[in-house]
Amino acid sequence: MSAQVPAEATQFTERLSVEGIDVVRVTYPDLIGTDRARDVLLDHLAAACSHGLSFCRAVYHTSPQGDVVPIAGGLDAGLPDIVVRPDLDTLLALPWEPGVASCLGDVTDPATGAPAPESPRALLRAVLARCAEHGLRPIAGPELEYFLCDADPGAPGGWRRYSCAAGAVYTAGLRADPDNHLLRTLRLLRDLGIGVTHGNHEFDGAQFEINLVHSEALGAADRAFRLKAAVKELARKEGRLATFMAKPFNDAGGSGFHLHLSCDAGEEGENRNVFDDPTGRYGLSGTARHAVAGLLAHAPALAALVNPTVNSYKRFGPDTVAPWLVDWGLDNRSAMVRIPPERGAGSRLELRLGDASANPYVLIAATVAAALLGIQAGDEPPAPLEGYGYDTARSALLPDCLPAALDALEADTALTGILGKDFTAAYLAYKRNEVERFQQHVTDWEFTEYAYHL
C-alpha cells in the first residue's frame, strides 16, 4: 500500500539510485481517467511518502479544456487541497525516459484522512471490498482500441489518420502500419512491465488494439490506466496523436473498451472460478448467470459510466458491431454481454458496451457493482440472443445520448448505493456540465448545414 514509512521509502530510494533512477513520476487518474502527475526528485521521495504531495482538489473538476466545473467541495469550498502519496509497490522504470520511474498515487482528503470522494482508484477499492464481503474476487481482462493520427494543419482539428488502409482487419506488419508503430509500442510496453500480451491492427485504418493479461480487478484497472497513458505519451514522442476517443472520425467505426470478467472465490491464490459449472445451464454457474442478469438490469445506468462522453453515443447504431440494445449471447459479438466459448477455468463474460474513452477504474467498478447486484438478487437472464442482433422487437434500447444515460444513472439507486453518493454526485455534476457546454457550442456540421442556405 501507499502509506510507506520513511525507512521503507529510503530502501526504495537506495534501490532506485543503484538502478540509475533520479526522478519518480507520481501519477493518478482524474475523474475522466486522464493522468495527473508530479515529478519528484529521488532525494525527496521519502518526504513525499511521509507528507504526501498537495494538489488542488479541483483537478477532479477540471474539463479537458482547463475550465473548472462548479462541483461541491471545489470552487464553493475555496479550492481546497487533496494529498497524493506514492504507492511504491507500483514503481516501474519508464523505458523511453532514462532515469525516470513511475508509480501510482493514492489520494486522500487531508481534512479527514479518508480517500478523496472523487478518486477513481478509491472507488474501485470500495466496490471490491463489497465483493469481498460475499467471498468474491473479481478477475478482469481489459481490451482497448485506439486510433493513431499524424499532424496535418489542413485536416479538421489538425490531425489525419496515420494510415487509411482499408480491409486490413486483424493484421500485423507493414500492410496497415507502414512505420511499425505497433511493433515498436508493444516492445516498449513489454519493457514497462504492465502485462501487455499482444496487439494488432483493428477494423478501421489507423486503428489498433493492445491486450493485457487478466488479473484481479484493481491491478487490471491500474494496468489499463497506465496502458492508455503510455500509448498516448509514446505517440507524442513521435509527434503523433493516439486517441482513445469513442468515435473520432465520421467515416470510421468507434473504439471499444471490452472487459472480460470472472470471479474467484476463497483465499487469494486458490483461483477457483465460480463462474464455471459444467452441469449448469450453458455450462455456467448460477453466479455467472446472475451476474449477467445484473449487467442487463443496470445497463442504462452503466452506459453513463462506460460510455462517458457526448461523442460516445455516436459509436452506436445498426451494423456498427457496437451494442445499443440490452441483450446477451453465447459467443455472439452483436450482443451487449457476450459469453466467450471457453469453459472451466476460462469461464467468463465479456461486457462489450464500454468505449475506449472510459475511465478504466470507473468502468471496472461499475461493471463489478452491477454484476454483484445481480448475484445478490439471484435473478436469471432471459434467453440468450440467437443470430445477428440489433432487433428492437427482441431487446430494449440503451440510452441514445449522454443526458438520458445520466438520468438513468441518477435513478438507479441500487447501483449508485454501491458507488457512493459523493462520487455519484460529483460525476453527475461534472458530466451534466459537459452536456450543457456541448449544447451551447456551434458545431462545424451546423455551419455547413445551415449557413449558406438559411
XYZ file of C-alpha atoms in Angstrom:
454
model
C 0.000 0.000 0.000
C 0.979 3.623 -0.369
C 1.469 4.637 3.280
C 5.214 3.903 3.244
C 7.125 4.958 6.353
C 10.268 6.952 5.614
C 12.560 3.971 6.391
C 10.849 1.862 3.728
C 10.923 4.767 1.294
C 14.646 5.076 1.930
C 15.112 1.447 0.904
C 13.295 2.165 -2.347
C 15.423 5.277 -2.840
C 18.640 3.327 -2.437
C 17.489 0.668 -4.899
C 16.404 3.235 -7.475
C 19.689 5.133 -7.162
C 21.628 1.945 -7.934
C 19.396 1.457 -10.998
C 20.212 4.969 -12.250
C 16.796 6.448 -11.416
C 16.840 10.023 -10.132
C 13.191 11.059 -10.706
C 9.940 9.361 -9.698
C 6.779 10.412 -11.518
C 3.793 10.050 -9.179
C 0.655 9.583 -11.290
C -3.034 9.247 -10.516
C -6.260 9.279 -12.574
C -8.607 12.229 -12.579
C -12.379 11.861 -12.781
C -12.357 11.114 -16.519
C -9.319 8.824 -16.361
C -6.583 11.073 -17.736
C -3.284 11.027 -15.887
C -2.298 13.775 -13.483
C 1.236 13.690 -12.091
C 4.205 15.315 -10.424
C 7.878 14.539 -10.937
C 9.676 14.042 -7.614
C 13.463 14.166 -7.363
C 14.705 10.974 -5.779
C 16.199 12.767 -2.763
C 12.701 13.992 -1.867
C 10.823 10.712 -2.352
C 10.846 9.796 1.338
C 9.307 13.172 2.221
C 6.654 12.733 -0.453
C 5.739 9.355 1.036
C 5.639 10.728 4.568
C 3.830 14.009 3.990
C 2.209 13.496 0.626
C 2.052 15.764 -2.393
C -0.546 18.526 -2.307
C -2.754 19.180 -5.322
C -5.845 21.327 -5.692
C -8.973 19.163 -5.365
C -10.355 20.958 -8.406
C -8.103 18.722 -10.521
C -11.092 16.362 -10.376
C -13.415 19.155 -11.521
C -11.345 20.437 -14.442
C -12.589 19.936 -18.004
C -10.271 18.720 -20.790
C -10.013 22.373 -21.894
C -8.983 23.578 -18.424
C -12.269 25.028 -17.176
C -13.121 24.356 -13.521
C -16.610 22.878 -13.244
C -18.651 24.019 -10.197
C -18.824 20.809 -8.130
C -19.411 20.682 -4.382
C -16.148 20.698 -2.468
C -14.225 22.604 -5.133
C -14.876 26.221 -6.065
C -17.564 26.597 -3.394
C -15.107 25.437 -0.708
C -12.302 27.774 -1.780
C -10.380 25.232 -3.882
C -9.010 23.081 -1.043
C -6.225 20.526 -1.237
C -6.056 16.815 -1.775
C -2.964 14.825 -0.801
C -1.346 12.224 -3.049
C 1.003 9.641 -1.550
C 3.173 7.460 -3.773
C 2.241 3.774 -3.891
C 5.787 2.474 -4.122
C 4.598 -1.069 -4.740
C 3.628 0.128 -8.237
C 7.056 1.523 -9.195
C 8.090 0.869 -12.808
C 11.012 2.303 -14.766
C 9.966 4.123 -17.942
C 11.893 2.520 -20.831
C 11.518 5.623 -23.015
C 12.661 8.120 -20.341
C 16.097 7.188 -18.946
C 16.437 7.956 -15.259
C 12.682 8.147 -14.646
C 10.465 5.689 -12.802
C 6.708 5.988 -12.423
C 4.367 4.942 -9.644
C 0.688 5.366 -8.938
C -0.552 7.608 -6.144
C -3.327 7.208 -3.587
C -5.420 10.317 -2.988
C -6.836 11.404 0.370
C -8.675 14.354 1.852
C -6.248 15.978 4.316
C -9.136 17.189 6.479
C -10.446 13.673 7.123
C -7.654 11.322 6.118
C -10.227 9.378 4.106
C -9.935 8.683 0.381
C -10.870 11.690 -1.751
C -14.547 11.367 -2.761
C -13.783 11.655 -6.479
C -10.816 9.259 -6.504
C -11.494 6.560 -9.135
C -8.932 4.198 -7.597
C -10.599 4.530 -4.199
C -13.992 3.963 -5.838
C -12.855 0.627 -7.257
C -11.303 -0.408 -3.945
C -14.621 0.281 -2.186
C -16.587 -1.799 -4.705
C -14.108 -4.654 -4.417
C -14.446 -4.542 -0.635
C -18.186 -5.107 -1.080
C -17.400 -8.146 -3.241
C -15.008 -9.484 -0.603
C -17.855 -9.422 1.920
C -19.526 -12.027 -0.309
C -16.368 -14.085 -0.747
C -15.794 -12.924 -4.325
C -12.612 -11.656 -6.005
C -13.344 -10.243 -9.471
C -10.833 -11.055 -12.205
C -10.736 -8.668 -15.158
C -9.156 -8.601 -18.593
C -9.302 -5.229 -20.423
C -9.211 -4.864 -24.220
C -8.653 -1.344 -25.567
C -8.735 0.124 -29.072
C -7.368 3.471 -30.252
C -6.651 5.486 -33.406
C -3.220 6.832 -34.327
C -3.040 10.196 -36.111
C -0.401 12.286 -37.876
C -0.284 16.076 -37.682
C -1.926 17.786 -40.656
C -2.691 21.520 -40.443
C -5.199 21.179 -43.279
C -7.257 18.455 -41.610
C -10.194 19.091 -39.241
C -8.729 19.506 -35.781
C -5.210 19.457 -37.199
C -4.886 15.662 -37.363
C -5.433 12.970 -40.003
C -5.387 9.207 -39.672
C -1.910 7.713 -39.755
C -2.981 5.109 -42.317
C -6.134 4.794 -44.387
C -5.517 1.203 -45.481
C -8.897 -0.458 -45.914
C -9.641 -4.110 -45.289
C -6.553 -4.715 -43.143
C -8.641 -6.153 -40.306
C -6.773 -8.180 -37.664
C -3.372 -7.776 -39.295
C 0.166 -7.002 -38.198
C 3.180 -5.755 -40.111
C 3.616 -3.046 -42.723
C 0.400 -3.563 -44.702
C -1.576 -1.257 -42.405
C 1.279 0.012 -40.231
C 3.954 1.400 -42.581
C 6.101 2.846 -39.779
C 5.872 -0.221 -37.492
C 4.100 1.778 -34.793
C 2.546 -1.292 -33.203
C 5.715 -3.353 -33.038
C 7.695 -0.503 -31.508
C 4.932 0.266 -28.998
C 4.480 -3.371 -27.964
C 8.168 -3.760 -27.194
C 8.276 -0.612 -25.055
C 5.111 -1.587 -23.207
C 6.578 -5.043 -22.600
C 9.658 -3.400 -21.081
C 7.421 -1.195 -18.944
C 6.067 -4.346 -17.303
C 2.298 -3.778 -17.296
C 1.334 -7.204 -18.616
C 0.861 -6.469 -22.311
C 0.387 -9.701 -24.260
C -0.271 -8.883 -27.921
C -1.726 -6.372 -30.347
C -2.948 -5.977 -33.897
C -4.322 -3.534 -36.418
C -8.064 -3.333 -35.860
C -11.042 -2.853 -38.163
C -10.517 0.681 -39.484
C -7.455 2.371 -40.947
C -5.023 3.563 -38.237
C -6.970 1.732 -35.509
C -5.073 -0.593 -33.177
C -5.836 -2.873 -30.240
C -3.428 -3.874 -27.481
C -4.397 -6.546 -24.960
C -3.432 -7.066 -21.329
C -3.280 -10.200 -19.212
C -6.239 -10.779 -16.921
C -5.723 -10.285 -13.193
C -7.501 -9.210 -10.044
C -9.616 -6.163 -10.806
C -7.599 -3.371 -9.165
C -4.398 -4.483 -10.864
C -6.256 -4.732 -14.182
C -7.525 -1.165 -13.809
C -4.051 0.070 -12.853
C -2.562 -1.551 -15.946
C -5.301 -0.303 -18.294
C -4.834 3.229 -16.955
C -1.074 3.016 -17.453
C -1.509 1.492 -20.914
C -3.627 4.414 -22.108
C -1.218 6.970 -20.657
C 1.824 5.200 -22.126
C 0.371 4.786 -25.624
C -0.510 8.487 -25.739
C 2.919 9.501 -24.428
C 4.771 7.310 -26.917
C 2.736 8.825 -29.757
C 3.607 12.336 -28.525
C 7.322 11.484 -28.618
C 6.874 10.831 -32.350
C 4.830 13.991 -32.964
C 1.653 11.924 -33.308
C -1.679 11.675 -31.533
C -3.030 8.435 -30.111
C -6.666 8.944 -29.197
C -8.979 6.700 -27.209
C -11.941 8.915 -28.139
C -15.033 6.786 -28.765
C -15.585 7.832 -32.415
C -13.101 10.393 -33.723
C -13.963 10.121 -37.448
C -17.246 10.225 -39.332
C -16.126 7.681 -41.927
C -14.824 5.075 -39.456
C -16.169 2.981 -36.642
C -15.575 3.560 -32.960
C -13.061 2.291 -30.424
C -14.229 -0.089 -27.736
C -13.165 -0.916 -24.196
C -14.282 -4.515 -23.868
C -13.987 -6.059 -20.409
C -13.724 -9.775 -19.674
C -14.907 -10.561 -16.144
C -14.964 -13.636 -13.940
C -14.856 -14.178 -10.181
C -12.644 -16.298 -7.993
C -13.702 -17.461 -4.529
C -11.773 -18.369 -1.428
C -8.360 -17.120 -0.421
C -6.189 -15.299 -2.930
C -4.185 -17.809 -4.926
C -6.836 -20.528 -4.937
C -8.051 -19.455 -8.393
C -11.404 -21.227 -8.149
C -13.533 -19.679 -10.875
C -17.083 -19.516 -9.521
C -18.494 -18.740 -12.980
C -17.740 -22.322 -14.052
C -20.239 -25.154 -13.677
C -20.189 -27.976 -16.249
C -23.649 -29.085 -15.072
C -25.172 -25.600 -15.136
C -27.253 -24.066 -17.888
C -24.964 -23.085 -20.806
C -22.066 -24.535 -18.792
C -22.249 -21.543 -16.452
C -22.836 -21.434 -12.713
C -25.803 -19.682 -11.190
C -23.368 -16.994 -10.014
C -22.331 -16.292 -13.604
C -25.905 -16.187 -14.879
C -26.950 -13.899 -12.024
C -24.019 -11.599 -12.871
C -25.244 -11.428 -16.479
C -28.739 -10.594 -15.234
C -27.285 -7.804 -13.112
C -25.493 -6.253 -16.086
C -28.704 -6.345 -18.121
C -30.806 -4.897 -15.298
C -28.447 -1.973 -14.709
C -27.358 -1.448 -18.322
C -28.976 2.010 -18.794
C -27.161 3.368 -15.753
C -23.951 1.566 -16.713
C -23.959 3.423 -20.027
C -23.379 6.738 -18.256
C -20.173 5.371 -16.734
C -18.762 3.218 -19.551
C -19.906 5.496 -22.416
C -18.998 8.703 -20.635
C -18.914 11.416 -23.320
C -21.249 13.176 -25.706
C -19.255 11.563 -28.500
C -19.695 8.042 -27.062
C -23.228 7.671 -28.404
C -22.133 8.293 -31.995
C -20.355 4.926 -31.829
C -23.684 3.089 -31.694
C -26.131 2.141 -34.412
C -27.105 -0.692 -36.770
C -24.178 -2.649 -38.250
C -21.596 -0.963 -36.026
C -20.817 -4.133 -34.030
C -21.191 -1.869 -31.006
C -24.064 -2.798 -28.677
C -27.010 -0.437 -28.469
C -29.572 -2.927 -27.165
C -29.793 -4.612 -23.759
C -29.088 -8.261 -24.552
C -26.651 -11.120 -24.075
C -25.493 -14.042 -26.174
C -23.322 -17.128 -26.299
C -20.190 -16.237 -28.284
C -22.213 -13.550 -30.068
C -20.357 -10.289 -30.756
C -23.539 -8.445 -31.638
C -24.732 -8.737 -28.025
C -24.047 -6.293 -25.202
C -22.836 -9.139 -22.980
C -21.017 -11.954 -24.754
C -20.151 -15.294 -23.179
C -16.907 -16.484 -24.817
C -16.820 -20.192 -25.718
C -14.209 -21.247 -23.143
C -15.429 -23.046 -20.048
C -13.689 -24.430 -16.983
C -11.080 -22.017 -15.646
C -11.746 -19.775 -18.675
C -15.451 -19.247 -17.931
C -16.206 -15.551 -18.081
C -18.450 -12.859 -19.502
C -17.452 -10.019 -21.796
C -19.112 -6.629 -21.451
C -18.898 -5.044 -24.913
C -20.769 -1.869 -24.012
C -17.841 0.309 -22.951
C -15.868 2.569 -25.267
C -12.198 3.416 -25.080
C -12.770 6.889 -23.614
C -13.992 5.351 -20.346
C -12.009 5.711 -17.130
C -10.699 2.163 -16.503
C -11.308 2.368 -12.749
C -14.871 3.617 -13.185
C -15.686 1.120 -15.950
C -14.446 -1.843 -13.915
C -16.036 -0.590 -10.678
C -19.406 -0.054 -12.352
C -19.315 -3.420 -14.140
C -18.412 -5.273 -10.960
C -21.058 -3.385 -8.962
C -23.811 -4.265 -11.452
C -22.699 -7.907 -11.539
C -22.660 -8.024 -7.730
C -26.193 -6.642 -7.578
C -27.283 -9.393 -9.953
C -25.591 -12.046 -7.835
C -27.267 -10.692 -4.709
C -30.682 -10.610 -6.405
C -30.316 -14.131 -7.787
C -32.248 -13.348 -10.977
C -31.879 -15.366 -14.171
C -31.262 -13.613 -17.500
C -33.719 -14.073 -20.372
C -32.937 -16.483 -23.201
C -29.677 -15.569 -24.966
C -29.686 -13.764 -28.287
C -29.507 -16.010 -31.331
C -28.212 -14.801 -34.687
C -27.272 -11.252 -35.551
C -28.609 -8.791 -33.011
C -29.959 -5.260 -33.243
C -33.601 -6.279 -33.324
C -35.580 -3.739 -31.273
C -38.538 -6.123 -31.187
C -36.493 -8.528 -29.078
C -34.464 -6.261 -26.793
C -34.771 -2.917 -25.063
C -32.820 0.079 -26.312
C -29.941 1.501 -24.336
C -29.853 5.283 -23.781
C -29.111 7.029 -27.084
C -27.383 10.082 -25.629
C -25.376 11.081 -22.577
C -28.185 13.102 -20.894
C -30.513 10.080 -20.979
C -27.781 7.848 -19.587
C -27.050 10.297 -16.757
C -30.739 10.361 -15.858
C -30.732 6.552 -15.792
C -27.689 6.553 -13.516
C -29.276 9.004 -11.097
C -32.455 6.891 -11.000
C -30.605 3.614 -10.340
C -30.315 3.927 -6.573
C -29.141 0.340 -6.152
C -26.099 0.906 -8.353
C -25.314 4.373 -7.019
C -25.682 2.978 -3.497
C -22.646 0.797 -4.135
C -20.715 3.518 -5.976
C -21.387 6.007 -3.177
C -23.361 9.232 -3.083
C -20.327 11.550 -3.070
C -18.714 10.037 -6.147
C -22.057 9.818 -7.951
C -22.962 13.435 -7.194
C -19.587 14.684 -8.419
C -19.748 12.561 -11.562
C -23.284 13.644 -12.446
C -22.477 17.316 -11.898
C -19.297 17.104 -13.972
C -20.944 15.288 -16.864
C -24.084 17.422 -16.921
C -21.856 20.472 -17.180
C -20.153 18.785 -20.149
C -23.554 18.278 -21.806
C -24.504 21.893 -21.164
C -21.275 23.175 -22.724
C -21.775 20.969 -25.773
C -25.374 22.078 -26.271
C -24.261 25.720 -26.309
C -21.458 25.112 -28.824
C -21.975 25.752 -32.542
C -20.515 22.780 -34.421
C -18.949 22.605 -37.886
C -21.864 20.448 -39.004
C -24.371 23.164 -38.099
C -22.463 25.826 -40.024
C -22.113 23.566 -43.083
C -25.755 22.535 -42.955
C -27.369 25.920 -42.399
C -25.142 28.952 -43.021
C -25.290 29.198 -46.809
C -28.967 28.330 -47.274
C -30.645 29.991 -44.303
